[in-house]
């Protein structure tokens, strides 16, 4: 479902504002056309468009789709525009980009492209909610005491406020902060620890030989330029490179394939959002020029040595693909949209055999695929736009061409390309239909914010949870209901409770939304806020 709000685009040329909004008017076709003679000045057209995935919302239990202010009709969709543009930037953009045939693409407007970032999800994550009410997923009720009003009469003020005496949700206060400018290193200039000079933003193919290849560390919460520099210096490496906001690479040589002066180093450092730490496959590199620095003599993993080694084996024909090879597939290569979207593994010693063991023995997936020479991905089918590019053939004519980091005679995908294999021994996991006297009764939501659906007894096991062990536990406590959740949690009770929110019994979601039991990779054990429910009437 698509909802749109269009703002008036025609101005009378006289009044900056009139309380009845008569100073502005719509074009003849609302979002297109011409302005009326009374409002001859055409403004830049503003509109808000929101897409809703209604097919992913379960309504068979009597639920409904409704806007957050209680309107199920769509006539109350509302939006406000607040101008936060830098006025100099906005003026140039309007003058040069507003009426060109560029389909509204920021990349086609140089003044806007200068501020374009593909790292908005990482640099601007969703902030924690200030009001302690559930606002994600399917809700039992609207937040803030809002009532659903079907019309045709307007909602009353009492439909949008909490009655006297209501217990209000807790509110978390926020502290004002002082804006700080982002520190940008100048090429050739000093930055970070004493002695370090910035060389620039370079590409990083993320293949078998990275731009800096000798050593790597990751810090998802505290990475900074100084952290990386200190780490590499302590290990005896002259060059320190930051990438993807949280990754640090070290070496005493730079891969000859590195190209400096490119864009897209716009990820903020996870440990200091006023510093930049590279980008997606883009590395910001710093050189330790201190005369007192003594580099390590080790060449293990060194980019120069690795490049020479790779060149030496490049002429050696790759080993034939195994009989369970499916083909070379495309991969969209974003953290949230992988073609094989199960678990994953990265290793400097990656081989086809290592990936196969990880995806089929350690875990239980129908497919495994290798990419970028050192990455392994598991899944039960190609998703997120992945498609087979080369279905058959030998490594010599495949679209995938990178040799495995741990075995140069094997092929491990390519740049955004996966060599995909089928797990011929795959057994699909199931929801256990029954355990002794207990029979599976579908799934039930667990609104655990203020009271569990099953609250009689519980235990957790990160390594040994199964439907069988949970039922046995609940049976020993004398409870009629047993439920497994989050893959590792077990809950018991003699009634399905509604305290803390409406409990919805329903058909279980698609198995892709369920989690494997921690103690049995062939069984499902619920999901987040979703219990696989078992019931026995013979107690």
XYZ file of N, CA and C in Angstrom, residues 3-236:
702
model
N 0.951 5.445 0.432
C 0.269 6.645 0.890
C 1.124 7.856 0.531
N 0.487 8.893 0.014
C 1.217 10.081 -0.406
C 0.555 11.341 0.144
N 1.378 12.318 0.434
C 0.912 13.657 0.774
C 1.594 14.626 -0.187
N 0.787 15.415 -0.900
C 1.331 16.435 -1.794
C 1.087 17.814 -1.194
N 2.135 18.624 -1.199
C 2.021 19.998 -0.712
C 1.670 20.921 -1.883
N 1.025 22.031 -1.564
C 0.681 22.997 -2.603
C 1.953 23.533 -3.257
N 1.909 23.701 -4.572
C 3.107 24.086 -5.320
C 2.972 25.422 -6.034
N 1.853 26.129 -5.809
C 1.637 27.397 -6.493
C 1.444 28.511 -5.460
N 2.123 29.632 -5.673
C 2.104 30.748 -4.712
C 1.500 31.977 -5.376
N 0.788 32.792 -4.578
C 0.171 33.992 -5.146
C 1.175 35.112 -5.393
N 2.390 34.929 -4.942
C 3.433 35.909 -5.205
C 3.410 37.118 -4.308
N 2.482 37.134 -3.342
C 2.323 38.313 -2.484
C 2.531 37.981 -1.015
N 1.756 37.035 -0.519
C 1.725 36.756 0.911
C 2.685 35.624 1.268
N 3.545 35.863 2.238
C 4.424 34.801 2.709
C 3.646 33.755 3.491
N 2.578 34.184 4.174
C 1.771 33.219 4.914
C 0.394 33.799 5.194
N -0.626 32.956 5.059
C -1.990 33.304 5.457
C -2.541 32.128 6.248
N -3.203 32.403 7.321
C -3.631 31.342 8.238
C -4.582 30.340 7.588
N -5.305 30.746 6.549
C -6.207 29.803 5.875
C -5.545 29.122 4.683
N -4.235 29.336 4.535
C -3.436 28.725 3.460
C -3.841 29.175 2.066
N -4.577 30.280 1.957
C -5.004 30.744 0.642
C -3.873 31.375 -0.153
N -2.709 31.555 0.460
C -1.567 32.098 -0.275
C -0.940 31.079 -1.209
N -1.312 29.793 -1.047
C -0.801 28.735 -1.915
C -1.960 27.934 -2.480
N -1.707 27.229 -3.592
C -2.739 26.417 -4.237
C -2.075 25.233 -4.916
N -2.898 24.245 -5.290
C -2.390 23.062 -5.977
C -2.306 23.295 -7.482
N -1.438 22.550 -8.124
C -1.412 22.518 -9.583
C -2.673 21.831 -10.087
N -2.939 21.949 -11.365
C -4.185 21.432 -11.932
C -4.318 19.927 -11.766
N -3.196 19.195 -11.694
C -3.250 17.746 -11.511
C -2.655 17.341 -10.167
N -2.709 18.238 -9.200
C -2.201 18.040 -7.839
C -0.686 17.905 -7.823
N -0.148 16.857 -8.484
C 1.299 16.668 -8.480
C 1.921 17.005 -9.832
N 1.148 17.625 -10.702
C 1.624 17.974 -12.034
C 0.645 18.991 -12.624
N 0.932 19.473 -13.807
C 0.016 20.384 -14.470
C 0.468 21.822 -14.389
N -0.505 22.760 -14.328
C -0.208 24.184 -14.331
C -0.808 24.844 -13.096
N -0.293 26.017 -12.770
C -0.803 26.782 -11.628
C -1.977 27.653 -12.068
N -2.944 27.920 -11.184
C -4.067 28.799 -11.536
C -3.583 30.237 -11.676
N -4.329 31.067 -12.435
C -3.909 32.466 -12.647
C -3.763 33.247 -11.351
N -4.523 32.877 -10.319
C -4.440 33.588 -9.037
C -3.164 33.266 -8.269
N -2.496 32.180 -8.648
C -1.267 31.756 -7.963
C -0.223 31.420 -9.033
N 0.356 32.428 -9.671
C 1.175 32.206 -10.866
C 2.600 31.721 -10.608
N 3.072 31.787 -9.356
C 4.472 31.427 -9.080
C 4.554 29.956 -8.683
N 5.252 29.160 -9.492
C 5.368 27.727 -9.202
C 6.583 27.471 -8.321
N 6.346 26.732 -7.234
C 7.393 26.381 -6.279
C 7.905 24.970 -6.553
N 9.018 24.635 -5.948
C 9.492 23.252 -5.990
C 8.439 22.364 -5.331
N 8.060 21.297 -6.001
C 6.985 20.436 -5.494
C 7.504 19.529 -4.375
N 6.813 19.520 -3.245
C 7.172 18.689 -2.107
C 6.106 17.621 -1.911
N 6.532 16.408 -1.690
C 5.569 15.375 -1.319
C 6.258 14.301 -0.500
N 5.475 13.634 0.329
C 5.946 12.527 1.161
C 5.293 11.262 0.638
N 6.086 10.231 0.430
C 5.563 8.952 -0.048
C 6.021 7.857 0.910
N 5.072 7.069 1.400
C 5.383 5.980 2.319
C 4.806 4.684 1.766
N 5.631 3.637 1.747
C 5.188 2.323 1.271
C 5.016 1.392 2.457
N 3.893 0.674 2.501
C 3.586 -0.243 3.590
C 3.488 -1.665 3.035
N 4.201 -2.589 3.662
C 4.164 -3.992 3.244
C 2.998 -4.687 3.938
N 1.788 -4.432 3.462
C 0.607 -4.958 4.142
C 0.524 -6.484 4.045
N 1.153 -7.071 3.022
C 1.094 -8.522 2.874
C 1.859 -9.247 3.972
N 2.736 -8.527 4.669
C 3.512 -9.163 5.733
C 2.841 -9.036 7.091
N 1.654 -8.432 7.125
C 0.939 -8.232 8.380
C -0.186 -9.248 8.487
N -0.223 -9.969 9.592
C -1.245 -10.992 9.801
C -2.534 -10.322 10.270
N -3.621 -10.522 9.518
C -4.910 -9.936 9.900
C -5.987 -11.000 10.075
N -5.618 -12.279 9.912
C -6.617 -13.344 10.028
C -7.148 -13.486 11.443
N -6.475 -12.867 12.408
C -6.917 -12.965 13.795
C -7.817 -11.801 14.192
N -8.303 -11.049 13.219
C -9.175 -9.927 13.534
C -8.464 -8.601 13.614
N -7.160 -8.585 13.337
C -6.425 -7.341 13.375
C -6.756 -6.462 12.183
N -6.210 -5.260 12.169
C -6.474 -4.334 11.084
C -5.270 -3.430 10.891
N -5.200 -2.817 9.700
C -4.148 -1.847 9.412
C -4.707 -0.466 9.702
N -4.001 0.308 10.506
C -4.507 1.605 10.931
C -3.339 2.562 11.129
N -3.531 3.836 10.764
C -2.500 4.822 11.019
C -2.368 5.066 12.523
N -1.221 5.591 12.932
C -0.912 5.659 14.351
C -1.805 6.612 15.127
N -2.503 7.541 14.455
C -3.406 8.431 15.170
C -4.819 7.869 15.259
N -4.987 6.587 14.863
C -6.271 5.916 15.033
C -7.162 5.922 13.823
N -6.635 6.299 12.655
C -7.449 6.417 11.445
C -7.272 5.190 10.549
N -8.331 4.366 10.364
C -8.239 3.213 9.469
C -8.710 3.522 8.055
N -9.070 4.787 7.763
C -9.641 5.143 6.463
C -8.625 5.730 5.503
N -7.556 6.328 6.011
C -6.551 6.950 5.153
C -6.726 8.435 4.967
N -7.877 8.987 5.383
C -8.108 10.413 5.189
C -7.353 11.269 6.211
N -6.839 10.660 7.243
C -6.131 11.427 8.265
C -4.631 11.400 8.120
N -4.124 10.887 6.991
C -2.672 10.853 6.778
C -2.134 12.282 6.790
N -1.098 12.526 7.573
C -0.666 13.892 7.849
C 0.849 13.998 7.738
N 1.313 15.164 7.318
C 2.747 15.394 7.257
C 3.078 16.855 7.442
N 4.264 17.134 7.934
C 4.761 18.498 8.088
C 6.118 18.598 7.412
N 6.393 19.765 6.844
C 7.694 19.996 6.221
C 8.435 21.059 7.022
N 9.625 20.721 7.458
C 10.495 21.681 8.131
C 11.784 21.775 7.331
N 12.152 22.969 6.944
C 13.312 23.170 6.093
C 14.583 23.219 6.924
N 15.429 22.224 6.731
C 16.689 22.171 7.459
C 17.899 22.305 6.559
N 17.674 22.710 5.300
C 18.784 22.830 4.367
C 19.703 23.999 4.714
N 20.985 23.818 4.444
C 21.903 24.951 4.416
C 21.451 25.843 3.255
N 21.177 27.109 3.545
C 20.556 27.973 2.548
C 21.421 28.174 1.304
N 22.738 28.233 1.460
C 23.608 28.380 0.291
C 23.508 27.158 -0.617
N 23.481 25.964 0.011
C 23.355 24.729 -0.761
C 21.997 24.663 -1.442
N 20.957 24.994 -0.707
C 19.611 24.919 -1.265
C 19.445 25.891 -2.438
N 19.982 27.080 -2.308
C 19.857 28.074 -3.375
C 20.496 27.591 -4.666
N 21.705 27.043 -4.558
C 22.388 26.528 -5.748
C 21.624 25.346 -6.330
N 21.103 24.457 -5.477
C 20.374 23.283 -5.950
C 19.109 23.683 -6.697
N 18.364 24.660 -6.165
C 17.138 25.108 -6.827
C 17.453 25.766 -8.163
N 18.509 26.561 -8.202
C 18.863 27.278 -9.426
C 19.331 26.339 -10.531
N 20.043 25.264 -10.155
C 20.693 24.438 -11.164
C 20.085 23.063 -11.376
N 19.294 22.592 -10.406
C 18.850 21.196 -10.482
C 17.338 21.002 -10.436
N 16.583 22.062 -10.142
C 15.147 21.866 -9.911
C 14.377 21.549 -11.180
N 14.781 22.079 -12.323
C 13.986 21.935 -13.542
C 14.731 21.205 -14.649
N 15.651 20.362 -14.278
C 16.376 19.568 -15.263
C 15.779 18.177 -15.336
N 16.068 17.484 -16.418
C 15.510 16.148 -16.621
C 16.431 15.121 -15.958
N 16.428 15.094 -14.622
C 17.317 14.176 -13.907
C 16.551 13.210 -13.025
N 15.215 13.178 -13.162
C 14.373 12.249 -12.401
C 14.548 12.399 -10.897
N 15.017 13.566 -10.472
C 15.148 13.800 -9.039
C 16.314 13.095 -8.392
N 17.264 12.606 -9.169
C 18.391 11.862 -8.615
C 19.408 12.816 -7.990
N 19.758 12.577 -6.729
C 20.754 13.409 -6.060
C 22.096 13.334 -6.784
N 22.395 12.158 -7.342
C 23.681 11.988 -8.026
C 23.800 12.888 -9.247
N 22.664 13.396 -9.776
C 22.689 14.260 -10.951
C 22.824 15.732 -10.591
N 22.870 16.039 -9.294
C 22.981 17.427 -8.844
C 24.280 17.574 -8.053
N 25.325 18.152 -8.641
C 26.649 18.182 -7.987
C 26.637 18.773 -6.587
N 25.890 19.839 -6.361
C 25.905 20.484 -5.044
C 25.316 19.559 -3.978
N 24.349 18.714 -4.362
C 23.779 17.760 -3.411
C 24.634 16.502 -3.307
N 25.210 16.084 -4.427
C 26.047 14.895 -4.434
C 27.222 15.034 -3.483
N 27.682 16.266 -3.263
C 28.813 16.495 -2.358
C 28.490 16.067 -0.935
N 27.202 16.041 -0.594
C 26.783 15.629 0.755
C 26.116 14.269 0.763
N 26.117 13.578 -0.367
C 25.458 12.282 -0.449
C 26.226 11.240 0.349
N 25.512 10.389 1.051
C 26.153 9.310 1.808
C 25.338 8.043 1.672
N 26.021 6.944 1.473
C 25.342 5.655 1.433
C 25.368 4.974 2.789
N 25.874 5.672 3.810
C 26.030 5.068 5.132
C 25.041 5.635 6.129
N 23.866 6.053 5.638
C 22.921 6.690 6.562
C 22.445 5.734 7.640
N 22.335 4.448 7.326
C 21.869 3.491 8.342
C 22.890 3.347 9.459
N 24.169 3.399 9.102
C 25.210 3.269 10.116
C 25.462 4.601 10.824
N 25.465 5.701 10.065
C 25.773 7.001 10.654
C 24.601 7.599 11.422
N 23.382 7.240 11.033
C 22.192 7.796 11.686
C 21.253 6.666 12.114
N 21.654 5.829 13.047
C 20.797 4.714 13.463
C 19.568 5.219 14.210
N 18.546 4.390 14.257
C 17.339 4.743 14.993
C 17.678 4.915 16.468
N 17.230 6.011 17.042
C 17.497 6.284 18.447
C 16.523 5.515 19.327
N 16.903 5.182 20.552
C 15.986 4.490 21.464
C 14.740 5.342 21.713
N 13.606 4.677 21.841
C 12.355 5.392 22.086
C 12.398 6.070 23.450
N 11.867 7.296 23.512
C 11.829 8.014 24.781
C 10.660 7.554 25.651
N 9.584 7.110 25.002
C 8.397 6.679 25.744
C 8.371 5.156 25.768
N 8.209 4.600 26.955
C 8.297 3.148 27.132
C 7.047 2.408 26.700
N 6.750 2.445 25.419
C 5.623 1.705 24.864
C 6.087 0.943 23.634
N 5.518 -0.228 23.360
C 5.910 -0.972 22.159
C 5.468 -0.241 20.898
N 6.390 -0.093 19.950
C 6.071 0.604 18.705
C 6.545 -0.173 17.478
N 7.142 -1.343 17.668
C 7.620 -2.139 16.549
C 6.805 -3.423 16.422
N 6.705 -3.913 15.189
C 5.981 -5.152 14.957
C 4.475 -4.955 15.026
N 3.754 -6.061 15.103
C 2.303 -6.000 15.222
C 1.933 -5.674 16.660
N 1.125 -4.635 16.849
C 0.800 -4.146 18.185
C -0.588 -4.606 18.618
N -0.727 -4.870 19.909
C -2.027 -5.239 20.454
C -2.948 -4.033 20.538
N -2.369 -2.844 20.706
C -3.151 -1.608 20.762
C -2.246 -0.459 20.325
N -2.867 0.666 19.985
C -2.078 1.826 19.582
C -1.428 2.481 20.790
N -0.239 3.043 20.629
C 0.411 3.734 21.745
C -0.371 4.987 22.151
N -0.127 5.439 23.370
C -0.655 6.713 23.808
C -2.148 6.787 24.029
N -2.802 5.682 24.368
C -4.247 5.670 24.645
C -5.072 6.074 23.429
N -4.531 5.929 22.216
C -5.258 6.310 21.007
C -6.317 5.255 20.691
N -7.532 5.700 20.404
C -8.604 4.811 20.001
C -8.737 4.795 18.490
N -9.093 3.643 17.932
C -9.366 3.536 16.504
C -10.786 4.057 16.257
N -10.922 5.040 15.368
C -12.217 5.647 15.064
C -12.504 5.443 13.578
N -13.549 4.682 13.272
C -13.833 4.309 11.897
C -14.544 5.393 11.097
N -15.121 6.421 11.766
C -15.846 7.451 11.046
C -17.294 7.051 10.808
N -18.081 7.826 10.066
C -17.638 9.028 9.336
C -17.412 10.250 10.216
N -17.862 10.215 11.473
C -17.649 11.370 12.350
C -16.169 11.499 12.699
N -15.736 12.725 12.983
C -14.353 12.969 13.369
C -14.068 12.370 14.739
N -12.803 12.064 14.977
C -12.396 11.601 16.292
C -12.517 12.744 17.290
N -12.906 12.403 18.502
C -13.007 13.396 19.563
C -11.677 13.494 20.303
N -11.519 14.548 21.071
C -10.274 14.726 21.822
C -10.055 13.585 22.800
N -11.163 12.999 23.312
C -11.031 11.884 24.252
C -10.502 10.628 23.575
N -10.572 10.579 22.233
C -10.033 9.434 21.499
C -8.526 9.538 21.320
N -7.967 10.657 21.713
C -6.540 10.887 21.498
C -5.825 11.312 22.767
N -6.399 10.990 23.921
C -5.760 11.337 25.193
C -6.075 10.267 26.218
N -5.224 10.141 27.189
C -5.403 9.117 28.212
C -6.408 9.591 29.265
N -7.311 8.726 29.665
C -8.293 9.106 30.687
C -7.602 9.466 32.000
N -8.310 10.264 32.803
C -7.769 10.637 34.112
C -7.509 9.393 34.941
N -6.393 9.379 35.638
C -6.055 8.244 36.480
C -5.307 7.136 35.768
N -5.102 7.270 34.449
C -4.385 6.233 33.711
C -2.933 6.160 34.159
N -2.389 4.946 34.170
C -0.973 4.764 34.487
C -0.190 5.020 33.208
N 0.558 6.109 33.177
C 1.254 6.505 31.966
C 2.573 5.751 31.817
N 2.970 5.582 30.582
C 4.220 4.887 30.289
C 5.406 5.734 30.748
N 6.484 5.090 31.168
C 7.665 5.852 31.610
C 8.298 6.620 30.456
N 8.867 7.763 30.758
C 9.508 8.615 29.757
C 10.979 8.761 30.109
N 11.839 8.482 29.138
C 13.283 8.641 29.325
C 13.688 10.019 28.821
N 14.289 10.802 29.672
C 14.715 12.137 29.269
C 16.013 12.058 28.477
N 16.209 13.011 27.606
C 17.445 13.093 26.827
C 18.177 14.372 27.190
N 19.474 14.337 27.063
C 20.293 15.496 27.374
C 20.651 16.234 26.091
N 20.641 17.553 26.203
C 21.071 18.353 25.067
C 22.549 18.101 24.805
N 22.917 18.097 23.546
C 24.312 17.890 23.185
C 24.804 19.088 22.383
N 26.093 19.251 22.363
C 26.713 20.348 21.622
C 27.223 19.810 20.284
N 26.731 20.343 19.161
C 27.197 19.854 17.859
C 28.708 20.004 17.716
N 29.325 18.989 17.142
C 30.762 19.046 16.900
C 31.024 18.752 15.432
N 31.892 19.504 14.832
C 32.193 19.317 13.417
C 32.929 18.004 13.203
N 32.677 17.376 12.052
C 33.377 16.148 11.709
C 34.811 16.476 11.317
N 35.769 15.772 11.915
C 37.182 15.998 11.617
C 37.534 15.275 10.321
N 37.988 16.014 9.342
C 38.349 15.443 8.045
C 39.843 15.587 7.817
N 40.495 14.478 7.565
C 41.927 14.516 7.342
C 42.235 15.054 5.949
N 43.246 15.909 5.844
C 43.717 16.398 4.552
C 44.831 15.481 4.071
N 44.777 15.120 2.788
C 45.792 14.222 2.237
C 47.172 14.844 2.428
N 48.064 14.074 3.024
C 49.413 14.547 3.305
C 49.550 15.230 4.645
N 48.400 15.496 5.294
C 48.438 16.175 6.575
C 48.482 15.205 7.744
N 48.822 15.731 8.903
C 48.882 14.916 10.109
C 47.473 14.680 10.632
N 47.263 13.480 11.178
C 45.949 13.169 11.755
C 46.102 11.995 12.707
N 45.446 12.112 13.851
C 45.490 11.022 14.818
C 46.710 11.104 15.709
N 47.354 9.971 15.936
C 48.520 9.928 16.808
C 49.701 10.634 16.167
N 50.665 11.029 17.009
C 51.843 11.732 16.528
C 52.576 10.917 15.467
N 52.966 11.578 14.386
C 53.747 10.931 13.346
C 52.937 10.367 12.207
N 51.623 10.296 12.327
C 50.790 9.686 11.278
C 50.346 10.725 10.256
N 50.547 10.391 8.974
C 50.127 11.221 7.849
C 49.025 10.490 7.073
N 48.030 11.251 6.650
C 46.909 10.666 5.908
C 47.277 10.542 4.428
N 47.156 9.324 3.875
C 47.487 9.074 2.477
C 46.286 9.225 1.556
N 45.069 9.047 2.099
C 43.883 9.208 1.271
C 42.928 8.036 1.378
N 41.833 8.160 0.645
C 40.795 7.122 0.588
C 41.062 6.241 -0.618
N 41.226 4.939 -0.389
C 41.566 4.002 -1.463
C 40.529 2.896 -1.552
N 40.456 2.287 -2.702
C 39.574 1.131 -2.868
C 40.110 -0.061 -2.093
N 39.228 -0.945 -1.682
C 39.632 -2.208 -1.058
C 38.748 -3.282 -1.656
N 39.301 -4.131 -2.474
C 38.497 -5.111 -3.202
C 37.888 -6.154 -2.292
N 38.377 -6.241 -1.029
C 37.901 -7.251 -0.082
C 38.086 -8.650 -0.633
N 39.068 -8.836 -1.485
C 39.334 -10.149 -2.056
C 40.387 -10.895 -1.280
N 41.107 -11.789 -1.969
C 42.115 -12.573 -1.301
C 43.251 -11.718 -0.777
N 43.537 -10.599 -1.444
C 44.597 -9.692 -1.008
C 43.982 -8.308 -0.846
N 43.837 -7.870 0.385
C 43.268 -6.541 0.645
C 44.313 -5.466 0.401
N 43.860 -4.225 0.409
C 44.772 -3.100 0.220
C 45.833 -3.089 1.311
N 45.436 -3.309 2.562
C 46.361 -3.628 3.660
C 45.974 -5.014 4.129
N 46.908 -5.949 4.100
C 46.526 -7.358 4.168
C 47.115 -8.143 5.325
N 48.078 -7.589 6.052
C 48.824 -8.388 7.023
C 48.022 -8.717 8.281
N 47.231 -7.784 8.766
C 46.564 -7.956 10.053
C 45.237 -7.207 10.027
N 44.257 -7.731 10.763
C 42.925 -7.115 10.784
C 42.320 -7.240 12.173
N 41.606 -6.217 12.613
C 40.819 -6.302 13.830
C 39.525 -5.517 13.619
N 38.501 -5.876 14.379
C 37.187 -5.238 14.255
C 36.733 -4.801 15.637
N 36.155 -3.620 15.708
C 35.582 -3.138 16.961
C 34.252 -2.448 16.644
N 33.119 -3.163 16.810
C 31.815 -2.625 16.416
C 31.353 -1.429 17.243
N 31.996 -1.177 18.388
C 31.510 -0.091 19.252
C 32.533 1.006 19.514
N 33.831 0.721 19.434
C 34.826 1.698 19.876
C 35.929 1.977 18.857
N 35.689 1.716 17.589
C 36.727 1.962 16.599
C 36.907 3.467 16.369
N 38.165 3.900 16.377
C 38.538 5.265 16.008
C 39.817 5.190 15.176
N 40.174 6.301 14.542
C 41.427 6.333 13.785
C 42.607 6.079 14.718
N 42.558 6.709 15.890
C 43.660 6.547 16.848
C 43.745 5.112 17.356
N 42.598 4.478 17.572
C 42.573 3.080 18.029
C 43.284 2.194 17.009
N 42.945 2.386 15.742
C 43.548 1.571 14.691
C 45.041 1.854 14.575
N 45.420 3.120 14.630
C 46.838 3.464 14.540
C 47.639 2.835 15.676
N 47.083 2.915 16.887
C 47.777 2.349 18.042
C 47.889 0.832 17.924
N 46.839 0.196 17.410
C 46.849 -1.252 17.259
C 47.919 -1.679 16.257
N 47.946 -1.035 15.089
C 48.911 -1.415 14.062
C 50.349 -1.113 14.505
N 50.549 0.026 15.166
C 51.882 0.385 15.632
C 52.372 -0.624 16.665
N 51.455 -1.086 17.561
C 51.867 -2.047 18.585
C 52.253 -3.393 17.994
N 51.745 -3.691 16.790
C 52.056 -4.953 16.132
C 53.223 -4.825 15.156
N 53.784 -3.601 15.036
C 54.948 -3.405 14.178
C 54.622 -3.089 12.735
